[in-house]
Amino acid sequence: MSNAIETRLAELGVTLPDAAAPAANYVPFVQVGNLLHISGQVSMDASGLVKGKLGDNMDVEAGAAAAKLCAIGLLAQVKAACGGDFTKLKRAVKLTGFVNSTLDFGDQPKVVNGASDFLVEVLGDAGRHARSAVSAASLPFGVAVEIEGIFEIE
């Protein structure tokens, strides 16, 4: 699957960043059996953190773009955990998305779709996953979205 994933990312014009180092006392991923648990990846691009609060100063489209950035970070962590070898990745299992949003904002699922849609676009059916999308009153550093994931690997 490695070449297929790398090829698909290139077709989409996506270059994976280096896997982000932990910002506190935790590890970026833990493997238990054939499940790889990836710590929460915050919305971040080459310019830095993508901050905002959905329902206040950020709309759903911008939030979905921030969620896609989190999914890119998740794939970077998967690649690092697999020693750079995407052939070990079998499928996405579960995402939990946290959306920095106002009390009356109710479109968290539409925001997290940015990550879900991206994983399916890159991985095909292996990108389909179980998911939760929840509101958060605030997130670390004021980021718009944070997403953690579970992936099956060989």
PDB file of N, CA and C in Angstrom, residues 35-41 64 66-75 77-78 89 91-99 108-109 111-121 123 126-134 145-152:
ATOM      1  N   LEU A  35      -2.912  -2.531  16.707  1.00  0.00           N
ATOM      2  CA  LEU A  35      -3.558  -1.219  16.724  1.00  0.00           C
ATOM      3  C   LEU A  35      -2.549  -0.143  17.099  1.00  0.00           C
ATOM      4  N   LEU A  36      -2.550   0.918  16.319  1.00  0.00           N
ATOM      5  CA  LEU A  36      -1.664   2.051  16.543  1.00  0.00           C
ATOM      6  C   LEU A  36      -2.520   3.226  17.000  1.00  0.00           C
ATOM      7  N   HIS A  37      -2.295   3.672  18.231  1.00  0.00           N
ATOM      8  CA  HIS A  37      -3.040   4.792  18.807  1.00  0.00           C
ATOM      9  C   HIS A  37      -2.191   6.046  18.624  1.00  0.00           C
ATOM     10  N   ILE A  38      -2.728   7.010  17.885  1.00  0.00           N
ATOM     11  CA  ILE A  38      -2.002   8.253  17.609  1.00  0.00           C
ATOM     12  C   ILE A  38      -2.553   9.353  18.514  1.00  0.00           C
ATOM     13  N   SER A  39      -1.666  10.020  19.239  1.00  0.00           N
ATOM     14  CA  SER A  39      -2.070  11.142  20.094  1.00  0.00           C
ATOM     15  C   SER A  39      -2.702  12.244  19.248  1.00  0.00           C
ATOM     16  N   GLY A  40      -3.483  13.084  19.902  1.00  0.00           N
ATOM     17  CA  GLY A  40      -4.166  14.173  19.211  1.00  0.00           C
ATOM     18  C   GLY A  40      -3.221  15.044  18.402  1.00  0.00           C
ATOM     19  N   GLN A  41      -3.606  15.286  17.153  1.00  0.00           N
ATOM     20  CA  GLN A  41      -2.855  16.165  16.255  1.00  0.00           C
ATOM     21  C   GLN A  41      -3.656  17.451  16.123  1.00  0.00           C
ATOM     22  N   ALA A  64     -13.276  22.678   8.547  1.00  0.00           N
ATOM     23  CA  ALA A  64     -13.021  21.423   7.845  1.00  0.00           C
ATOM     24  C   ALA A  64     -11.604  21.403   7.277  1.00  0.00           C
ATOM     25  N   ALA A  66      -9.087  22.919   8.630  1.00  0.00           N
ATOM     26  CA  ALA A  66      -8.237  22.701   9.806  1.00  0.00           C
ATOM     27  C   ALA A  66      -8.244  21.223  10.193  1.00  0.00           C
ATOM     28  N   ALA A  67      -9.400  20.570  10.094  1.00  0.00           N
ATOM     29  CA  ALA A  67      -9.490  19.142  10.412  1.00  0.00           C
ATOM     30  C   ALA A  67      -8.667  18.311   9.425  1.00  0.00           C
ATOM     31  N   LYS A  68      -8.666  18.711   8.161  1.00  0.00           N
ATOM     32  CA  LYS A  68      -7.841  18.016   7.166  1.00  0.00           C
ATOM     33  C   LYS A  68      -6.367  18.093   7.555  1.00  0.00           C
ATOM     34  N   LEU A  69      -5.944  19.243   8.053  1.00  0.00           N
ATOM     35  CA  LEU A  69      -4.558  19.388   8.509  1.00  0.00           C
ATOM     36  C   LEU A  69      -4.252  18.402   9.640  1.00  0.00           C
ATOM     37  N   CYS A  70      -5.225  18.179  10.520  1.00  0.00           N
ATOM     38  CA  CYS A  70      -5.039  17.204  11.597  1.00  0.00           C
ATOM     39  C   CYS A  70      -4.859  15.802  11.014  1.00  0.00           C
ATOM     40  N   ALA A  71      -5.641  15.476   9.983  1.00  0.00           N
ATOM     41  CA  ALA A  71      -5.524  14.157   9.351  1.00  0.00           C
ATOM     42  C   ALA A  71      -4.167  13.992   8.679  1.00  0.00           C
ATOM     43  N   ILE A  72      -3.652  15.057   8.098  1.00  0.00           N
ATOM     44  CA  ILE A  72      -2.312  15.015   7.513  1.00  0.00           C
ATOM     45  C   ILE A  72      -1.292  14.721   8.613  1.00  0.00           C
ATOM     46  N   GLY A  73      -1.460  15.353   9.766  1.00  0.00           N
ATOM     47  CA  GLY A  73      -0.589  15.087  10.912  1.00  0.00           C
ATOM     48  C   GLY A  73      -0.706  13.650  11.391  1.00  0.00           C
ATOM     49  N   LEU A  74      -1.926  13.101  11.379  1.00  0.00           N
ATOM     50  CA  LEU A  74      -2.115  11.706  11.774  1.00  0.00           C
ATOM     51  C   LEU A  74      -1.343  10.777  10.843  1.00  0.00           C
ATOM     52  N   LEU A  75      -1.450  11.016   9.532  1.00  0.00           N
ATOM     53  CA  LEU A  75      -0.725  10.170   8.578  1.00  0.00           C
ATOM     54  C   LEU A  75       0.787  10.302   8.746  1.00  0.00           C
ATOM     55  N   GLN A  77       2.298  10.778  11.555  1.00  0.00           N
ATOM     56  CA  GLN A  77       2.619   9.958  12.729  1.00  0.00           C
ATOM     57  C   GLN A  77       2.570   8.468  12.404  1.00  0.00           C
ATOM     58  N   VAL A  78       1.575   8.060  11.595  1.00  0.00           N
ATOM     59  CA  VAL A  78       1.493   6.656  11.186  1.00  0.00           C
ATOM     60  C   VAL A  78       2.760   6.269  10.433  1.00  0.00           C
ATOM     61  N   LEU A  89       0.398  -0.123   6.933  1.00  0.00           N
ATOM     62  CA  LEU A  89      -0.915   0.438   7.261  1.00  0.00           C
ATOM     63  C   LEU A  89      -2.009  -0.366   6.574  1.00  0.00           C
ATOM     64  N   ARG A  91      -5.602  -0.035   7.742  1.00  0.00           N
ATOM     65  CA  ARG A  91      -6.830   0.772   7.670  1.00  0.00           C
ATOM     66  C   ARG A  91      -6.907   1.770   8.815  1.00  0.00           C
ATOM     67  N   ALA A  92      -7.727   2.795   8.612  1.00  0.00           N
ATOM     68  CA  ALA A  92      -8.119   3.698   9.697  1.00  0.00           C
ATOM     69  C   ALA A  92      -9.242   3.003  10.448  1.00  0.00           C
ATOM     70  N   VAL A  93      -9.182   3.034  11.776  1.00  0.00           N
ATOM     71  CA  VAL A  93     -10.180   2.356  12.596  1.00  0.00           C
ATOM     72  C   VAL A  93     -11.138   3.358  13.235  1.00  0.00           C
ATOM     73  N   LYS A  94     -10.598   4.393  13.898  1.00  0.00           N
ATOM     74  CA  LYS A  94     -11.443   5.329  14.648  1.00  0.00           C
ATOM     75  C   LYS A  94     -10.774   6.687  14.746  1.00  0.00           C
ATOM     76  N   LEU A  95     -11.547   7.733  14.581  1.00  0.00           N
ATOM     77  CA  LEU A  95     -11.102   9.102  14.841  1.00  0.00           C
ATOM     78  C   LEU A  95     -11.964   9.695  15.936  1.00  0.00           C
ATOM     79  N   THR A  96     -11.350  10.494  16.786  1.00  0.00           N
ATOM     80  CA  THR A  96     -12.093  11.318  17.732  1.00  0.00           C
ATOM     81  C   THR A  96     -11.668  12.747  17.473  1.00  0.00           C
ATOM     82  N   GLY A  97     -12.628  13.568  17.057  1.00  0.00           N
ATOM     83  CA  GLY A  97     -12.348  14.956  16.720  1.00  0.00           C
ATOM     84  C   GLY A  97     -12.899  15.904  17.768  1.00  0.00           C
ATOM     85  N   PHE A  98     -12.065  16.846  18.181  1.00  0.00           N
ATOM     86  CA  PHE A  98     -12.447  17.877  19.144  1.00  0.00           C
ATOM     87  C   PHE A  98     -12.458  19.209  18.408  1.00  0.00           C
ATOM     88  N   VAL A  99     -13.573  19.913  18.487  1.00  0.00           N
ATOM     89  CA  VAL A  99     -13.753  21.161  17.751  1.00  0.00           C
ATOM     90  C   VAL A  99     -13.916  22.308  18.738  1.00  0.00           C
ATOM     91  N   GLN A 108     -20.199  20.249  14.506  1.00  0.00           N
ATOM     92  CA  GLN A 108     -18.922  19.564  14.712  1.00  0.00           C
ATOM     93  C   GLN A 108     -18.721  18.426  13.700  1.00  0.00           C
ATOM     94  N   PRO A 109     -19.749  17.621  13.404  1.00  0.00           N
ATOM     95  CA  PRO A 109     -19.543  16.560  12.414  1.00  0.00           C
ATOM     96  C   PRO A 109     -19.123  17.088  11.040  1.00  0.00           C
ATOM     97  N   VAL A 111     -17.376  19.736  10.471  1.00  0.00           N
ATOM     98  CA  VAL A 111     -15.976  20.151  10.601  1.00  0.00           C
ATOM     99  C   VAL A 111     -15.063  18.930  10.510  1.00  0.00           C
ATOM    100  N   VAL A 112     -15.348  17.897  11.285  1.00  0.00           N
ATOM    101  CA  VAL A 112     -14.501  16.713  11.321  1.00  0.00           C
ATOM    102  C   VAL A 112     -14.559  15.950   9.994  1.00  0.00           C
ATOM    103  N   ASN A 113     -15.601  16.179   9.195  1.00  0.00           N
ATOM    104  CA  ASN A 113     -15.639  15.598   7.854  1.00  0.00           C
ATOM    105  C   ASN A 113     -14.398  15.963   7.045  1.00  0.00           C
ATOM    106  N   GLY A 114     -13.788  17.100   7.333  1.00  0.00           N
ATOM    107  CA  GLY A 114     -12.564  17.479   6.627  1.00  0.00           C
ATOM    108  C   GLY A 114     -11.481  16.432   6.780  1.00  0.00           C
ATOM    109  N   ALA A 115     -11.377  15.833   7.958  1.00  0.00           N
ATOM    110  CA  ALA A 115     -10.402  14.769   8.199  1.00  0.00           C
ATOM    111  C   ALA A 115     -10.890  13.451   7.614  1.00  0.00           C
ATOM    112  N   SER A 116     -12.141  13.109   7.858  1.00  0.00           N
ATOM    113  CA  SER A 116     -12.687  11.838   7.374  1.00  0.00           C
ATOM    114  C   SER A 116     -12.639  11.755   5.856  1.00  0.00           C
ATOM    115  N   ASP A 117     -13.082  12.821   5.197  1.00  0.00           N
ATOM    116  CA  ASP A 117     -13.085  12.833   3.733  1.00  0.00           C
ATOM    117  C   ASP A 117     -11.672  12.691   3.179  1.00  0.00           C
ATOM    118  N   PHE A 118     -10.709  13.349   3.822  1.00  0.00           N
ATOM    119  CA  PHE A 118      -9.326  13.272   3.366  1.00  0.00           C
ATOM    120  C   PHE A 118      -8.785  11.852   3.487  1.00  0.00           C
ATOM    121  N   LEU A 119      -9.042  11.188   4.609  1.00  0.00           N
ATOM    122  CA  LEU A 119      -8.533   9.823   4.781  1.00  0.00           C
ATOM    123  C   LEU A 119      -9.122   8.874   3.742  1.00  0.00           C
ATOM    124  N   VAL A 120     -10.401   9.026   3.420  1.00  0.00           N
ATOM    125  CA  VAL A 120     -11.007   8.191   2.387  1.00  0.00           C
ATOM    126  C   VAL A 120     -10.430   8.546   1.018  1.00  0.00           C
ATOM    127  N   GLU A 121     -10.181   9.829   0.787  1.00  0.00           N
ATOM    128  CA  GLU A 121      -9.591  10.259  -0.482  1.00  0.00           C
ATOM    129  C   GLU A 121      -8.202   9.649  -0.682  1.00  0.00           C
ATOM    130  N   LEU A 123      -6.827   6.885   1.290  1.00  0.00           N
ATOM    131  CA  LEU A 123      -6.751   5.448   1.557  1.00  0.00           C
ATOM    132  C   LEU A 123      -7.844   4.624   0.899  1.00  0.00           C
ATOM    133  N   ALA A 126     -10.100   1.667   2.836  1.00  0.00           N
ATOM    134  CA  ALA A 126      -9.318   1.472   4.062  1.00  0.00           C
ATOM    135  C   ALA A 126      -9.308   2.731   4.925  1.00  0.00           C
ATOM    136  N   GLY A 127      -9.752   3.850   4.372  1.00  0.00           N
ATOM    137  CA  GLY A 127      -9.826   5.092   5.131  1.00  0.00           C
ATOM    138  C   GLY A 127     -11.140   5.280   5.864  1.00  0.00           C
ATOM    139  N   ARG A 128     -12.127   4.426   5.588  1.00  0.00           N
ATOM    140  CA  ARG A 128     -13.428   4.535   6.272  1.00  0.00           C
ATOM    141  C   ARG A 128     -13.255   4.060   7.709  1.00  0.00           C
ATOM    142  N   HIS A 129     -13.861   4.796   8.639  1.00  0.00           N
ATOM    143  CA  HIS A 129     -13.587   4.574  10.057  1.00  0.00           C
ATOM    144  C   HIS A 129     -14.790   4.917  10.915  1.00  0.00           C
ATOM    145  N   ALA A 130     -14.774   4.423  12.137  1.00  0.00           N
ATOM    146  CA  ALA A 130     -15.730   4.862  13.151  1.00  0.00           C
ATOM    147  C   ALA A 130     -15.277   6.244  13.617  1.00  0.00           C
ATOM    148  N   ARG A 131     -16.197   7.027  14.222  1.00  0.00           N
ATOM    149  CA  ARG A 131     -15.807   8.397  14.541  1.00  0.00           C
ATOM    150  C   ARG A 131     -16.691   9.022  15.604  1.00  0.00           C
ATOM    151  N   SER A 132     -16.087   9.946  16.350  1.00  0.00           N
ATOM    152  CA  SER A 132     -16.813  10.847  17.241  1.00  0.00           C
ATOM    153  C   SER A 132     -16.377  12.261  16.899  1.00  0.00           C
ATOM    154  N   ALA A 133     -17.309  13.198  16.992  1.00  0.00           N
ATOM    155  CA  ALA A 133     -17.007  14.615  16.758  1.00  0.00           C
ATOM    156  C   ALA A 133     -17.661  15.402  17.881  1.00  0.00           C
ATOM    157  N   VAL A 134     -16.848  16.002  18.739  1.00  0.00           N
ATOM    158  CA  VAL A 134     -17.380  16.656  19.928  1.00  0.00           C
ATOM    159  C   VAL A 134     -16.914  18.107  20.028  1.00  0.00           C
ATOM    160  N   VAL A 145      -9.026  22.798  15.854  1.00  0.00           N
ATOM    161  CA  VAL A 145      -9.392  21.380  15.857  1.00  0.00           C
ATOM    162  C   VAL A 145      -8.222  20.547  16.386  1.00  0.00           C
ATOM    163  N   GLU A 146      -8.551  19.466  17.076  1.00  0.00           N
ATOM    164  CA  GLU A 146      -7.582  18.448  17.465  1.00  0.00           C
ATOM    165  C   GLU A 146      -8.225  17.088  17.196  1.00  0.00           C
ATOM    166  N   ILE A 147      -7.467  16.176  16.577  1.00  0.00           N
ATOM    167  CA  ILE A 147      -8.011  14.865  16.254  1.00  0.00           C
ATOM    168  C   ILE A 147      -6.998  13.788  16.634  1.00  0.00           C
ATOM    169  N   GLU A 148      -7.512  12.754  17.323  1.00  0.00           N
ATOM    170  CA  GLU A 148      -6.700  11.585  17.621  1.00  0.00           C
ATOM    171  C   GLU A 148      -7.225  10.425  16.792  1.00  0.00           C
ATOM    172  N   GLY A 149      -6.372   9.414  16.568  1.00  0.00           N
ATOM    173  CA  GLY A 149      -6.807   8.320  15.712  1.00  0.00           C
ATOM    174  C   GLY A 149      -6.269   6.977  16.130  1.00  0.00           C
ATOM    175  N   ILE A 150      -6.980   5.955  15.702  1.00  0.00           N
ATOM    176  CA  ILE A 150      -6.545   4.575  15.869  1.00  0.00           C
ATOM    177  C   ILE A 150      -6.478   3.967  14.468  1.00  0.00           C
ATOM    178  N   PHE A 151      -5.352   3.310  14.180  1.00  0.00           N
ATOM    179  CA  PHE A 151      -5.123   2.701  12.875  1.00  0.00           C
ATOM    180  C   PHE A 151      -4.712   1.252  13.070  1.00  0.00           C
ATOM    181  N   GLU A 152      -5.116   0.389  12.144  1.00  0.00           N
ATOM    182  CA  GLU A 152      -4.660  -0.992  12.150  1.00  0.00           C
ATOM    183  C   GLU A 152      -3.431  -1.097  11.273  1.00  0.00           C
TER     184      GLU A 152
END
